[in-house]
Coordinates of C-alpha atoms and ligand atoms in Angstrom, one line a residue:
M1 CA -17.4 24.6 55.8
L2 CA -18.8 28.0 55.5
T3 CA -21.1 29.6 58.3
V4 CA -24.5 30.3 56.9
R5 CA -24.9 34.2 56.2
Q6 CA -27.9 36.0 54.7
T7 CA -26.9 37.9 51.7
P8 CA -28.3 39.4 48.6
S9 CA -27.9 36.0 46.8
R10 CA -28.8 33.8 49.8
N11 CA -31.8 33.4 51.8
V12 CA -31.9 31.7 55.3
F13 CA -34.9 30.2 57.0
S14 CA -34.7 28.9 60.6
L15 CA -36.4 25.6 61.3
D16 CA -36.0 26.0 65.0
G17 CA -39.1 25.5 67.2
V18 CA -41.0 22.9 68.9
W19 CA -40.6 19.7 66.9
D20 CA -42.2 16.3 67.3
F21 CA -40.1 13.8 69.4
R22 CA -40.1 10.1 70.1
V23 CA -37.8 7.8 71.9
D24 CA -36.8 4.6 69.8
R25 CA -36.9 2.3 72.9
N26 CA -36.5 -0.9 70.9
N27 CA -34.3 0.5 68.2
C28 CA -36.8 -0.4 65.7
G29 CA -37.5 3.0 64.1
V30 CA -35.4 2.5 61.0
D31 CA -36.9 -1.0 60.3
D32 CA -40.4 0.2 60.9
G33 CA -39.8 3.2 58.6
W34 CA -40.4 6.2 61.2
Y35 CA -38.9 8.5 58.6
D36 CA -41.5 7.8 56.0
A37 CA -44.7 9.0 57.9
P38 CA -45.7 11.2 60.9
L39 CA -44.2 10.0 64.0
K40 CA -46.8 8.0 66.2
D41 CA -47.1 8.7 69.8
S42 CA -44.8 11.7 69.6
R43 CA -44.4 14.5 72.2
P44 CA -43.1 18.0 71.7
M45 CA -39.5 18.8 72.0
P46 CA -37.9 22.1 71.4
V47 CA -34.9 22.7 68.9
P48 CA -32.3 23.5 69.6
A49 CA -31.8 21.9 73.1
S50 CA -30.7 18.7 74.8
Y51 CA -33.9 16.7 75.5
N52 CA -32.6 15.2 78.7
D53 CA -33.7 17.8 81.2
V54 CA -36.7 19.1 79.3
V55 CA -38.6 16.1 80.3
T56 CA -39.6 14.7 83.8
D57 CA -39.3 11.0 82.7
T58 CA -36.1 9.4 84.0
D59 CA -36.0 6.8 81.2
V60 CA -36.2 9.4 78.6
R61 CA -33.4 11.5 80.3
E62 CA -31.3 8.4 80.5
H63 CA -32.2 6.7 77.4
V64 CA -29.2 5.1 75.6
G65 CA -29.8 4.9 71.9
V66 CA -31.7 6.7 69.2
V67 CA -34.4 9.2 69.5
W68 CA -36.4 10.7 66.6
Y69 CA -37.3 14.3 65.7
Q70 CA -39.6 15.5 63.0
R71 CA -41.4 18.4 61.6
Y72 CA -42.9 19.7 58.4
V73 CA -41.0 22.1 56.5
Q74 CA -42.5 24.8 54.0
V75 CA -40.2 25.2 51.0
P76 CA -39.8 28.9 49.7
R77 CA -41.5 29.8 46.5
N78 CA -39.5 31.3 43.6
L79 CA -36.5 29.2 44.1
G80 CA -35.6 29.6 40.4
D81 CA -32.3 27.9 39.8
D82 CA -31.2 28.2 43.3
R83 CA -30.0 25.2 45.4
L84 CA -31.7 24.6 48.6
I85 CA -29.5 23.3 51.5
L86 CA -30.6 21.7 54.7
R87 CA -28.1 22.3 57.6
F88 CA -27.8 21.2 61.2
G89 CA -25.4 23.1 63.4
S90 CA -24.9 19.9 65.4
A91 CA -26.7 16.8 66.5
T92 CA -25.1 14.9 69.4
H93 CA -23.5 12.4 68.8
A94 CA -24.7 10.9 65.5
A95 CA -27.6 11.7 63.2
T96 CA -29.4 10.5 60.0
V97 CA -31.7 12.7 58.2
W98 CA -34.7 12.1 55.7
V99 CA -36.6 14.3 53.5
D100 CA -40.0 12.9 52.5
G101 CA -38.6 9.4 53.5
S102 CA -35.5 9.6 51.4
E103 CA -32.2 9.5 53.4
V104 CA -30.2 12.7 52.6
M105 CA -27.4 12.6 55.0
S106 CA -25.7 11.1 58.1
H107 CA -23.1 12.5 60.3
E108 CA -21.0 11.4 63.1
G109 CA -19.6 13.7 65.9
G110 CA -21.9 15.6 68.2
Y111 CA -20.4 19.2 67.9
L112 CA -19.9 20.1 64.2
P113 CA -22.2 21.1 61.4
F114 CA -23.4 19.0 58.5
E115 CA -25.6 19.8 55.6
A116 CA -27.1 18.4 52.3
D117 CA -28.4 19.7 49.1
I118 CA -32.0 18.8 49.0
T119 CA -33.2 20.8 45.9
D120 CA -34.1 17.7 43.7
L121 CA -36.2 16.2 46.5
V122 CA -38.5 19.0 47.1
E123 CA -40.8 21.3 45.3
A124 CA -40.7 25.1 45.3
G125 CA -43.8 26.3 47.2
G126 CA -44.6 22.8 48.5
S127 CA -43.7 21.2 51.9
F128 CA -41.8 18.2 53.2
L129 CA -41.6 15.8 56.1
L130 CA -38.2 16.3 57.7
T131 CA -37.0 13.4 60.1
T132 CA -33.9 13.0 62.1
A133 CA -32.8 10.2 64.1
V134 CA -30.2 11.1 66.8
D135 CA -28.0 8.5 68.5
N136 CA -26.3 9.4 71.8
R137 CA -24.2 6.2 72.1
L138 CA -20.5 6.5 72.6
S139 CA -18.1 3.7 71.7
W140 CA -14.4 3.2 71.4
H141 CA -14.8 4.8 68.0
T142 CA -16.5 7.9 68.9
L143 CA -15.3 11.3 70.2
P144 CA -15.6 11.4 73.0
P145 CA -15.3 7.7 73.5
G146 CA -17.5 5.5 75.9
Y147 CA -18.8 2.0 76.3
I148 CA -22.0 0.4 77.0
H149 CA -22.6 -1.5 80.2
K150 CA -25.4 -4.1 80.5
D151 CA -26.9 -4.0 83.9
T152 CA -28.1 -7.1 85.6
Q153 CA -31.7 -6.6 84.0
G154 CA -29.9 -6.4 80.5
N155 CA -30.5 -2.6 80.2
D156 CA -27.9 -0.5 78.4
V157 CA -26.1 1.9 80.7
Q158 CA -23.9 4.5 78.8
K159 CA -20.4 4.7 80.5
Y160 CA -17.7 7.3 79.6
M161 CA -14.3 8.6 81.0
H162 CA -15.1 12.4 80.7
D163 CA -16.5 14.5 83.5
F164 CA -19.6 16.2 81.9
Y165 CA -23.2 14.8 81.4
N166 CA -23.7 13.2 78.2
Y167 CA -26.4 15.6 77.0
A168 CA -28.0 14.6 73.5
G169 CA -30.4 16.0 71.0
I170 CA -30.2 18.6 68.3
H171 CA -28.1 21.2 70.1
R172 CA -27.8 24.0 67.6
S173 CA -30.0 25.6 65.0
V174 CA -31.3 23.8 62.0
L175 CA -31.4 25.9 58.8
L176 CA -32.6 25.8 55.3
Y177 CA -30.8 28.2 53.0
T178 CA -30.6 28.9 49.4
R179 CA -27.6 29.6 47.2
P180 CA -27.1 30.1 43.5
A181 CA -26.3 27.0 41.5
V182 CA -22.8 28.4 41.1
S183 CA -21.6 29.6 44.5
V184 CA -18.9 30.1 47.1
T185 CA -18.4 26.7 48.8
D186 CA -15.2 27.6 50.9
V187 CA -12.8 30.3 51.6
T188 CA -9.5 30.3 53.4
V189 CA -8.2 33.6 54.7
V190 CA -4.6 34.1 56.1
T191 CA -3.4 37.4 57.7
D192 CA -0.1 39.0 58.2
I193 CA 1.3 42.3 59.2
D194 CA 3.8 44.4 57.3
G195 CA 4.8 47.5 59.3
C196 CA 1.5 49.3 59.7
D197 CA -0.1 47.6 56.9
G198 CA -2.2 44.4 56.9
I199 CA -1.9 41.6 54.4
V200 CA -4.9 39.4 53.6
S201 CA -4.3 36.2 51.5
Y202 CA -7.5 34.5 50.4
T203 CA -8.4 31.4 48.5
V204 CA -11.9 30.9 47.3
E205 CA -13.7 27.8 46.2
A206 CA -16.5 28.3 43.8
E207 CA -16.6 25.4 41.2
G208 CA -17.8 26.6 37.8
A209 CA -17.6 30.3 38.5
K210 CA -16.8 32.3 35.5
A211 CA -15.7 35.4 37.6
V212 CA -14.6 35.6 41.1
S213 CA -13.7 38.9 42.6
V214 CA -13.3 40.2 46.3
R215 CA -13.6 43.4 48.0
L216 CA -12.5 44.1 51.5
L217 CA -14.6 46.4 53.5
D218 CA -13.7 48.0 56.8
A219 CA -16.0 48.0 59.7
D220 CA -17.9 51.1 58.4
G221 CA -18.5 49.4 55.1
N222 CA -15.9 51.3 53.1
E223 CA -13.8 49.5 50.5
V224 CA -10.2 49.4 51.5
A225 CA -9.0 46.8 48.9
R226 CA -10.3 44.7 46.0
A227 CA -9.1 42.0 43.7
E228 CA -10.0 39.8 40.8
G229 CA -9.6 36.0 41.0
A230 CA -10.1 33.1 43.4
K231 CA -6.9 33.5 45.0
G232 CA -4.9 36.6 45.8
E233 CA -3.4 38.8 48.3
L234 CA -4.8 42.3 49.5
R235 CA -2.9 45.0 51.2
V236 CA -4.7 47.2 53.9
D237 CA -2.9 50.5 54.3
D238 CA -2.6 51.3 57.9
A239 CA -4.8 48.3 59.0
H240 CA -6.9 48.3 62.2
L241 CA -5.6 45.0 63.6
W242 CA -7.8 42.4 65.4
A243 CA -6.3 42.2 69.0
P244 CA -7.5 40.8 72.3
G245 CA -10.1 43.2 73.6
D246 CA -10.6 44.9 70.2
G247 CA -12.5 42.7 67.9
Y248 CA -12.2 44.9 64.9
L249 CA -13.4 43.0 61.9
Y250 CA -13.2 43.6 58.1
T251 CA -15.5 41.8 55.7
L252 CA -14.2 40.1 52.6
E253 CA -17.1 40.4 50.3
I254 CA -16.7 37.6 47.9
H255 CA -18.5 37.5 44.4
A256 CA -18.6 34.4 42.4
D257 CA -20.9 34.8 39.3
E258 CA -24.3 35.8 41.0
D259 CA -23.3 34.7 44.5
V260 CA -22.1 37.0 47.2
Y261 CA -20.7 35.7 50.5
P262 CA -19.3 37.9 53.2
Q263 CA -16.5 36.4 55.2
T264 CA -15.3 38.3 58.3
V265 CA -11.8 38.9 58.6
G266 CA -9.6 39.9 61.7
I267 CA -6.0 41.0 60.6
R268 CA -3.7 39.5 63.3
T269 CA -0.8 37.2 63.7
V270 CA -0.1 34.4 66.2
E271 CA 3.2 33.0 67.1
V272 CA 5.0 31.0 69.7
K273 CA 8.5 32.1 70.5
N274 CA 11.1 32.0 73.4
S275 CA 8.4 30.7 76.0
Q276 CA 6.0 33.4 74.8
F277 CA 2.6 33.5 73.1
L278 CA 2.7 36.4 70.7
I279 CA -0.4 37.9 69.2
N280 CA 0.5 40.6 66.8
G281 CA 4.1 40.2 67.8
K282 CA 3.3 41.2 71.4
P283 CA 3.4 38.8 74.4
F284 CA 0.0 37.7 75.4
Y285 CA -1.2 36.5 78.9
F286 CA -4.4 34.3 78.8
R287 CA -6.7 35.1 81.7
G288 CA -10.0 33.1 81.8
Y289 CA -11.4 29.7 82.0
G290 CA -12.2 26.3 80.7
R291 CA -15.9 26.4 79.9
H292 CA -18.8 24.2 79.1
E293 CA -21.9 24.6 77.0
D294 CA -24.1 23.8 80.0
N295 CA -27.3 25.4 81.2
I296 CA -30.2 24.6 83.2
V297 CA -33.0 22.8 81.3
R298 CA -31.6 23.3 77.9
G299 CA -28.4 21.3 78.6
K300 CA -26.1 21.8 75.7
G301 CA -28.8 23.4 73.5
H302 CA -27.4 26.8 72.1
D303 CA -29.0 30.0 73.5
N304 CA -28.2 33.4 72.5
V305 CA -29.3 34.9 75.7
M306 CA -26.8 32.7 77.7
L307 CA -24.1 33.5 75.1
V308 CA -24.2 37.1 75.6
H309 CA -24.8 36.9 79.3
D310 CA -21.8 34.5 79.8
F311 CA -19.6 36.9 77.7
E312 CA -20.9 39.9 80.1
L313 CA -19.7 37.9 83.0
M314 CA -16.3 37.1 81.6
K315 CA -15.8 40.7 80.8
W316 CA -17.0 41.7 84.1
Q317 CA -14.4 39.5 85.6
G318 CA -11.7 40.9 83.3
A319 CA -11.2 37.6 81.4
N320 CA -9.6 38.0 78.0
S321 CA -9.9 34.3 76.8
F322 CA -11.3 30.7 77.2
R323 CA -10.8 27.1 75.9
T324 CA -13.7 25.5 74.3
S325 CA -13.3 22.6 76.8
H326 CA -14.1 19.8 75.7
Y327 CA -15.5 20.0 72.2
P328 CA -16.2 22.5 69.5
Y329 CA -18.7 25.2 70.5
A330 CA -21.6 26.6 68.5
E331 CA -20.7 28.9 65.6
E332 CA -22.5 31.7 67.3
V333 CA -19.9 31.5 70.1
M334 CA -17.1 31.7 67.7
D335 CA -18.7 34.7 65.9
Y336 CA -19.1 36.4 69.1
A337 CA -15.8 35.8 70.4
D338 CA -14.4 37.3 67.1
R339 CA -16.5 40.6 67.6
E340 CA -15.7 40.8 71.3
G341 CA -11.9 40.5 70.9
F342 CA -11.8 37.2 73.1
V343 CA -9.0 34.8 72.5
V344 CA -10.0 31.2 72.1
I345 CA -8.1 27.9 72.5
D346 CA -10.2 25.7 70.2
E347 CA -10.6 22.1 71.4
T348 CA -11.8 19.0 69.8
A349 CA -14.2 16.5 71.3
A350 CA -11.2 14.1 72.2
V351 CA -11.8 14.0 75.9
G352 CA -11.7 10.9 78.0
L353 CA -8.9 9.1 76.0
N354 CA -7.4 7.9 79.4
I355 CA -8.7 4.6 81.0
G356 CA -6.0 5.0 83.7
L357 CA -7.5 8.4 84.8
S358 CA -11.1 7.5 84.7
G359 CA -10.4 4.4 86.7
G360 CA -8.7 6.4 89.2
L361 CA -11.1 9.4 89.5
F362 CA -14.4 8.3 88.4
G363 CA -14.6 4.8 89.4
A364 CA -12.9 1.8 87.9
P365 CA -14.8 0.8 84.6
E366 CA -16.3 -2.7 84.9
G367 CA -15.2 -5.1 82.3
V368 CA -13.3 -2.8 80.0
P369 CA -9.8 -2.9 78.7
T370 CA -7.2 -1.6 81.0
K371 CA -5.1 -0.2 78.3
T372 CA -6.1 3.1 76.7
F373 CA -4.7 2.5 73.2
S374 CA -5.1 -1.1 72.0
D375 CA -7.0 -3.3 69.6
E376 CA -9.8 -3.6 72.2
S377 CA -10.1 0.1 73.0
L378 CA -9.0 3.3 71.3
D379 CA -7.4 1.8 68.2
A380 CA -6.4 2.6 64.6
R381 CA -10.1 3.4 63.6
T382 CA -10.3 5.7 66.6
Q383 CA -7.4 7.5 65.3
Q384 CA -8.8 7.8 61.9
V385 CA -12.1 9.3 63.5
H386 CA -9.9 11.7 65.5
E387 CA -7.9 12.9 62.5
A388 CA -11.2 13.4 60.4
H389 CA -12.7 15.5 63.4
I390 CA -9.5 17.7 63.6
R391 CA -9.7 18.4 60.0
E392 CA -13.6 19.0 60.3
L393 CA -13.1 21.4 63.2
I394 CA -10.3 23.3 61.4
A395 CA -12.4 23.5 58.2
R396 CA -15.2 25.1 60.2
D397 CA -13.1 27.6 62.4
K398 CA -10.0 28.3 60.4
N399 CA -11.0 31.9 59.6
H400 CA -11.9 32.9 63.1
P401 CA -9.3 35.5 64.3
C402 CA -10.3 34.5 67.9
V403 CA -8.9 31.0 67.5
V404 CA -5.2 31.3 68.4
M405 CA -4.5 27.6 68.9
W406 CA -5.9 24.1 68.4
S407 CA -6.1 21.8 71.2
I408 CA -6.4 18.2 69.7
A409 CA -7.2 16.5 73.0
N410 CA -7.9 17.0 76.7
E411 CA -6.0 14.8 79.2
P412 CA -5.4 11.9 77.0
E413 CA -2.9 9.3 78.1
S414 CA 0.4 10.8 77.1
N415 CA 3.0 8.8 79.3
T416 CA 3.2 5.7 77.0
E417 CA 4.9 4.8 73.6
E418 CA 1.3 3.9 72.4
S419 CA 0.2 7.5 73.2
Y420 CA 3.2 8.9 71.1
D421 CA 2.4 6.6 68.2
Y422 CA -1.4 7.6 68.4
F423 CA -0.7 11.5 68.5
K424 CA 2.1 11.9 66.2
P425 CA 0.1 11.6 63.0
L426 CA -2.7 13.7 64.6
A427 CA -0.4 16.5 65.4
E428 CA 0.9 16.5 61.8
A429 CA -2.6 16.4 60.5
A430 CA -3.4 19.5 62.5
R431 CA -0.4 21.2 61.2
E432 CA -1.1 20.3 57.7
A433 CA -4.7 21.5 57.8
D434 CA -3.7 24.8 59.4
P435 CA 0.1 25.7 59.1
T436 CA -0.7 29.0 60.7
R437 CA -1.7 28.3 64.4
P438 CA 0.1 26.5 67.1
V439 CA -1.1 23.2 68.0
G440 CA -1.3 21.6 71.6
Y441 CA -2.9 19.2 73.7
V442 CA -3.9 19.4 77.4
N443 CA -1.7 17.4 79.8
V444 CA -3.1 15.6 82.7
M445 CA -1.5 15.3 86.2
L446 CA -0.9 11.5 85.7
A447 CA 1.7 12.5 83.1
P448 CA 4.2 14.9 84.9
P449 CA 7.5 15.8 83.2
S450 CA 9.2 12.7 84.5
M451 CA 6.6 10.5 82.6
E452 CA 5.6 12.5 79.6
K453 CA 6.2 11.3 76.2
C454 CA 4.2 13.6 73.8
V455 CA 5.0 17.2 74.6
G456 CA 7.6 17.2 71.8
L457 CA 4.9 17.0 69.3
F458 CA 3.4 20.3 70.3
D459 CA 4.2 23.9 70.5
V460 CA 3.0 24.8 73.9
V461 CA 2.6 23.1 77.4
M462 CA -1.0 23.1 78.6
L463 CA -1.5 21.9 82.2
N464 CA -4.5 20.9 84.1
R465 CA -3.3 20.9 87.8
Y466 CA -5.2 20.2 90.9
Y467 CA -2.6 20.6 93.8
G468 CA -4.6 21.3 96.9
W469 CA -7.7 19.4 95.6
Y470 CA -7.2 15.9 94.1
V471 CA -3.6 15.7 95.5
D472 CA -2.4 17.4 98.8
T473 CA -6.0 18.0 99.5
G474 CA -6.5 20.9 101.8
N475 CA -2.9 21.4 102.4
L476 CA -1.8 24.4 100.4
V477 CA 1.7 24.4 101.8
D478 CA 2.6 21.1 100.2
A479 CA 0.5 21.9 97.2
E480 CA 2.4 25.1 96.5
A481 CA 5.7 23.3 96.8
N482 CA 4.8 20.5 94.5
L483 CA 3.3 22.9 92.0
R484 CA 6.5 24.9 91.9
A485 CA 8.6 21.7 91.5
E486 CA 6.5 20.4 88.7
I487 CA 6.6 23.7 86.8
D488 CA 10.4 23.7 87.1
G489 CA 10.3 20.1 85.6
W490 CA 8.4 21.3 82.6
I491 CA 10.8 24.2 81.9
K492 CA 13.6 21.7 81.8
L493 CA 11.8 19.0 79.8
A494 CA 10.3 21.6 77.2
P495 CA 12.6 24.6 77.1
G496 CA 11.3 27.6 75.1
K497 CA 7.7 26.4 75.2
P498 CA 5.2 28.6 77.0
I499 CA 3.2 27.1 79.7
I500 CA -0.6 27.8 80.0
F501 CA -2.5 26.4 83.1
T502 CA -5.8 25.4 81.4
E503 CA -7.4 24.1 84.6
Y504 CA -6.8 24.6 88.3
G505 CA -9.3 25.0 91.1
P506 CA -11.4 23.1 93.8
D507 CA -15.0 22.1 93.9
T508 CA -16.8 24.8 95.9
L509 CA -20.4 24.6 97.2
A510 CA -21.8 28.1 96.9
G511 CA -22.9 29.3 100.4
L512 CA -20.6 26.9 102.3
R513 CA -18.7 29.4 104.4
D514 CA -16.0 28.3 106.8
F515 CA -13.9 30.1 109.4
H516 CA -11.3 27.3 108.9
R517 CA -11.2 27.8 105.2
R518 CA -11.6 24.0 104.4
P519 CA -12.2 22.3 101.1
W520 CA -15.5 22.8 99.5
S521 CA -15.9 26.2 101.2
E522 CA -15.9 29.5 99.3
E523 CA -12.9 30.5 101.4
F524 CA -10.8 27.5 100.3
Q525 CA -11.6 28.4 96.7
E526 CA -10.3 32.0 97.3
D527 CA -7.2 30.4 99.0
M528 CA -6.3 27.9 96.4
F529 CA -6.6 30.5 93.6
A530 CA -4.4 32.8 95.5
M531 CA -1.8 30.1 95.9
F532 CA -1.7 29.3 92.2
H533 CA -1.7 32.8 91.2
R534 CA 1.3 33.4 93.6
V535 CA 3.2 30.7 91.8
F536 CA 2.2 31.9 88.2
D537 CA 3.4 35.4 89.0
D538 CA 6.9 33.9 89.8
V539 CA 7.4 32.1 86.7
D540 CA 8.0 33.9 83.4
E541 CA 7.3 30.9 81.2
V542 CA 3.7 30.8 82.6
V543 CA 1.8 32.7 80.2
G544 CA -1.8 31.9 81.0
E545 CA -4.3 31.2 83.7
Q546 CA -7.5 29.6 82.6
M547 CA -9.3 28.2 85.8
W548 CA -11.6 25.4 86.0
N549 CA -14.4 26.1 85.3
F550 CA -16.3 29.2 84.3
A551 CA -19.5 28.0 85.9
D552 CA -20.7 24.9 87.8
F553 CA -22.0 22.2 85.3
Q554 CA -23.9 18.9 85.0
T555 CA -22.0 15.5 85.3
V556 CA -23.0 11.9 86.0
S557 CA -23.8 11.3 89.5
G558 CA -21.0 9.9 91.5
I559 CA -19.4 10.0 94.9
I560 CA -17.2 13.0 93.9
R561 CA -20.0 15.0 92.2
V562 CA -22.8 16.5 94.2
G563 CA -25.4 17.5 91.6
G564 CA -22.6 18.1 89.3
N565 CA -19.2 19.6 89.2
K566 CA -18.9 22.5 91.5
K567 CA -15.6 24.1 90.4
G568 CA -17.4 27.1 88.9
M569 CA -16.3 30.6 89.4
F570 CA -20.0 31.2 89.0
T571 CA -22.9 28.8 89.8
R572 CA -24.7 27.1 87.2
D573 CA -27.3 29.8 87.4
R574 CA -24.4 32.3 86.8
L575 CA -24.2 33.8 90.3
P576 CA -20.6 34.8 91.6
K577 CA -19.0 32.8 94.3
S578 CA -16.9 34.9 96.7
A579 CA -13.5 34.0 95.0
A580 CA -15.1 35.7 91.8
Y581 CA -14.4 39.0 93.3
D582 CA -10.7 38.3 94.2
V583 CA -10.0 37.1 90.7
R584 CA -11.8 40.1 89.2
K585 CA -9.5 42.4 91.1
R586 CA -6.5 40.6 89.9
W587 CA -7.6 40.4 86.4
L588 CA -8.7 44.0 86.0
A589 CA -5.3 45.0 87.4
M590 CA -3.6 42.9 84.9
R591 CA -5.8 44.2 82.3
D592 CA -4.9 47.8 83.0
E593 CA -1.2 46.9 83.3
L594 CA -1.0 44.5 80.2
G595 CA -3.6 45.9 78.0
F596 CA -6.6 43.7 77.4
Ligands
GCB1 C1 -10.0 17.6 84.6 C2 -10.9 17.6 83.4 C3 -12.2 18.2 83.6 C4 -12.9 17.9 84.9 C5 -11.9 18.3 85.9 C6 -12.5 18.0 87.4 O1 -8.9 17.4 84.7 O2 -10.2 18.0 82.3 O3 -13.0 17.7 82.5 O4 -14.1 18.3 85.0 O5 -10.7 17.7 85.9 O6 -13.1 18.8 87.9 O7 -12.0 16.9 87.9

């Protein structure tokens, strides 16, 4: 799906602001026609934002089910023959949208955009009532999955197997935009390098267009190549490559009849070879973090201030990459990573596909199936939802040079035949949807090399490991020995595959200092990182260190979570913990030695 851009042929109007909002406590909104008239008893709610922490009412924060958003929208005058499209950047986790009482679309999955052509329902120069019902419930057929527990008073309590709070609402911008009746609806760009030249292959979709042509402009707006037709190949002499730390972008200006659409292009290649991860043919070492879209008050609501600030912090620390743990991030984040030259492992919302792990770590689920993959839990329908989600993510992000790999799941069960059967078609679907990038999944410590069944389906080994924290707690001597032994096991099991550590690190309470350097203290975080880094430096096959987490973040309450997960390098309000300085020293030195 194309990102929305303002162009000479397209106008974009933001519908962000303060909308009317109402919780549907009895789940009666649809039956009672809430979409057909101004919401009664509404309260104000900002868009985009999670609603949970905006309010002070606990029952709204913890509501399980549907909430309603509404506002009036002014339609532009002078629409002519243009089409008018209504687009949500995301609504978590499912949404249905009405325009003046007519249902125009519904979408499942909380982290990807959806849009509808509403031209025939509205009048140029008039206004319409826009209503959206957003459902935050998780089931065995959603990603991430979850289940509803009835408490002893019969109330619904949402349970889930992942470790971040189930923020909900309209998390990303809502836009209204126009495009000509015949217009560009999709483009796929694939780049290659030939000596000093760049090759840009493109395929444009523009149904009904009589004439399609493209011009490739450099960052100063100079034309460097052009072609006619919806499909073709451009050669860029002496190309300025997109590279880590050098987010150089060309623009493919696409003309389809009256329509003009600018697609940014970074010329670069990605390849996995001989235990190395190559970008533009050169070995790349990932330095960075798993992150979350998580902020005080706004929850998972996108915010450009925090976007730029977080990148500033990452650059300050010498990071060059991150993983979109554990769901697709806002399009603004991906655009910004492109232009800042950050390298991204793009992850689906498939997190928590592991009943064994959640039982062990986050409290045994009551009355739920004990098997992860079964007819009672994650089943064939979940697999279909997962495949559709992978394809939707790739359709959205395929043209981002920052994306160097797809991660199709975080810490799923991967040590059973059932997990192999579940993931085999999904890995194939990802490769079919994008033959140009490596595909991986992130392995959990419950599936070490002696038990792992799925690694053969993937191009890299991505490991989340907590030696010194969840195991060998506080004992970094044993932790180091066990970490080294496990890495040896992976090298034997998956020869030739590079290993990226996608999580490691202890919970650390900012301000807790300790002469004895014990767990939870800032000193222990320094020591645990130092130990992991010592090990990484000894192993050629390790090509990346992305610690857990960039910043402290909100989770459900629990006996292992004190006001959220505290494994941040930065606090939730983005202040550095003491280990941040050690890591900065290491990463800046690596940056100087290896390039970005
Ligand atoms: C993990 C998960 C991550 C958790 C983290 C932790 O392995 O991937 O979502 O937050 O561990 O802190 O336990």
